CSV table of C-alpha atoms in Angstrom, one decimal:
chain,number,residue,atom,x,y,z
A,1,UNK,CA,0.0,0.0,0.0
A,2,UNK,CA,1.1,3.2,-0.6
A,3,UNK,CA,2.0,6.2,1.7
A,4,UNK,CA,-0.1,9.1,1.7
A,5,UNK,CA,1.9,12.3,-0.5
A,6,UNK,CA,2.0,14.3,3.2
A,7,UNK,CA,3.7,11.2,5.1
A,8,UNK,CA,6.4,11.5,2.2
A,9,UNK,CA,6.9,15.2,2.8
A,10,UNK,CA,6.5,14.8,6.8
A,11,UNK,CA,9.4,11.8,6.3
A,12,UNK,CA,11.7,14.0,4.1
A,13,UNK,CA,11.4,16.8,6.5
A,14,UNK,CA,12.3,15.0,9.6
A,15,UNK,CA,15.1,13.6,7.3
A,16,UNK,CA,16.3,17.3,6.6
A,17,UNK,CA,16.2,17.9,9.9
A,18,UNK,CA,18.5,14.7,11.2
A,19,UNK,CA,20.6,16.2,8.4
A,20,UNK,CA,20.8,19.6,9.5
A,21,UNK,CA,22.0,18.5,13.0
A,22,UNK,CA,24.2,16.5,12.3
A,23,UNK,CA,26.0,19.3,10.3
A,24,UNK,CA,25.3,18.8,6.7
A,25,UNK,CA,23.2,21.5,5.9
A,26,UNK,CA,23.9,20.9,2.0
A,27,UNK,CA,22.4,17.5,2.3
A,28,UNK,CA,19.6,19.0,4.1
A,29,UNK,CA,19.1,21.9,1.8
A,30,UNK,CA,18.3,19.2,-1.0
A,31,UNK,CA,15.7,17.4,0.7
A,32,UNK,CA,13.9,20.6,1.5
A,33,UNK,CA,14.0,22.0,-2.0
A,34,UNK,CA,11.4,19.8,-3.3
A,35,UNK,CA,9.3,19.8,-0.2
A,36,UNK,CA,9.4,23.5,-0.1
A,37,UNK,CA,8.2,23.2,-3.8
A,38,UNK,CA,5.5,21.3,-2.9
A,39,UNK,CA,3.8,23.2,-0.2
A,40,UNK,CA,5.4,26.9,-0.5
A,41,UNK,CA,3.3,27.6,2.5
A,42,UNK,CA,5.2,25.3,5.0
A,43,UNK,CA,6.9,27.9,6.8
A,44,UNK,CA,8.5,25.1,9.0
A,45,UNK,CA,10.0,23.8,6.0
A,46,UNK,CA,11.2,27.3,4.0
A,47,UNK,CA,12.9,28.4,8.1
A,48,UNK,CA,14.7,24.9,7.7
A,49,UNK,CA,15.6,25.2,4.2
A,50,UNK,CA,16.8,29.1,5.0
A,51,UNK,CA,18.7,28.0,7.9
A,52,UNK,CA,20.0,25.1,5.7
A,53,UNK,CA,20.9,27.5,2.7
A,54,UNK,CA,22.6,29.9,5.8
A,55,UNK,CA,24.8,27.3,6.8
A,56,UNK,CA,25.9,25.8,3.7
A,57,UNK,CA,26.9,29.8,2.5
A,58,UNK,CA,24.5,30.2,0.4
A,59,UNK,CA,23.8,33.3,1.3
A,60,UNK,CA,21.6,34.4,-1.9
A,61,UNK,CA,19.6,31.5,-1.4
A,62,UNK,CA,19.3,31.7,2.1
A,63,UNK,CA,17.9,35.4,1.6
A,64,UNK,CA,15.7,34.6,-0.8
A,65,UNK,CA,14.2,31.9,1.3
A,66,UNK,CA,14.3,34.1,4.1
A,67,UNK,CA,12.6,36.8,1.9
A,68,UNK,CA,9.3,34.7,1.4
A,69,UNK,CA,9.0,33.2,4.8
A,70,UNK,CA,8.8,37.5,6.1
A,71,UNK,CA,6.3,37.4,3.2
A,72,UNK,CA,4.0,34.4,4.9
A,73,UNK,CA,5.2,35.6,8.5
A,74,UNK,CA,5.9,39.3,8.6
A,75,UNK,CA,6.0,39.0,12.8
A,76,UNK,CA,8.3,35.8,12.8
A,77,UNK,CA,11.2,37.7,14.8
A,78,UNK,CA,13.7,34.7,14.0
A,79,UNK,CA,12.9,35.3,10.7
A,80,UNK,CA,13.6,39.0,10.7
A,81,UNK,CA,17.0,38.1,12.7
A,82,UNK,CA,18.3,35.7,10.1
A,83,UNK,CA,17.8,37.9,7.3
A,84,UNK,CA,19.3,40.5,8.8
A,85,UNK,CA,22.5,38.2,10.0
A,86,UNK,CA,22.5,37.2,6.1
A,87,UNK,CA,22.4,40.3,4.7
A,88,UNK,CA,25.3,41.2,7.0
A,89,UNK,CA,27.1,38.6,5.6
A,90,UNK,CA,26.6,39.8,2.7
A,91,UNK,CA,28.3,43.1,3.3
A,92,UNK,CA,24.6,45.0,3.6
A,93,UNK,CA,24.8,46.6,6.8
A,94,UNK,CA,22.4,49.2,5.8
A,95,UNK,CA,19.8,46.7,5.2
A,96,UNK,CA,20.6,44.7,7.6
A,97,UNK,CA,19.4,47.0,9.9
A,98,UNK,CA,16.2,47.7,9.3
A,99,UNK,CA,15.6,44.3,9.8
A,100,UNK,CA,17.5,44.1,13.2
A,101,UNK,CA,15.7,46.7,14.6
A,102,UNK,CA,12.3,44.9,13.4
A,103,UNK,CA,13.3,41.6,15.5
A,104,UNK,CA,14.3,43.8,18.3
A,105,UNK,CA,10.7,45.1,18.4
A,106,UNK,CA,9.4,41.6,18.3
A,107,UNK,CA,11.6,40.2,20.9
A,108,UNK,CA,14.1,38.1,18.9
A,109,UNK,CA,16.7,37.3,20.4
């Protein structure tokens, strides 16, 4: 019998995850992709696949990732944090900024 399509994506998530702590964020970031695909609404999934991106240095992907998941949660302070860590990263203080002072407001730490 086959699995349902969400088990699959629930599986491959978890499997991300186990990736991701164990320190292969690359291996990580290519479970998610498809997953991410597949329900660009999982805000779970796009933070992992962000952090993921983050910690491989991929730091364009990571901000775009980061980009949308402000879009689906404009109050998710981690969020806000990470992007603004990334743009840093990327040598955009300025911008950076704006969205440290945003977590700050919400109480990221």
């Amino acid at each position: 019998m086959t699995q349902p399509f969400e088990t699959d994506l629930h599986s491959e998530f978890l499997r991300a995850d186990l990736f991701f702590a164990m320190g292969q964020p690359v291996e990580a970031a290519r479970l998610l992709e498809p997953l991410v695909e597949a329900e660009p609404g999982n805000a779970a999934a796009l933070e992992l696949l962000a952090r993921s991106y983050f910690g491989s240095a991929q730091l364009r992907r990571a901000e775009a990732a980061l980009l949308r998941l402000v879009d689906l949660a404009p109050a998710n302070g981690y969020a806000r944090r990470a992007l603004a860590r990334t743009l840093e990263r990327q040598n955009r203080p300025a911008e950076a900024t704006v969205h440290h002072r945003l977590a700050d407001a919400l109480g990221a730490a």
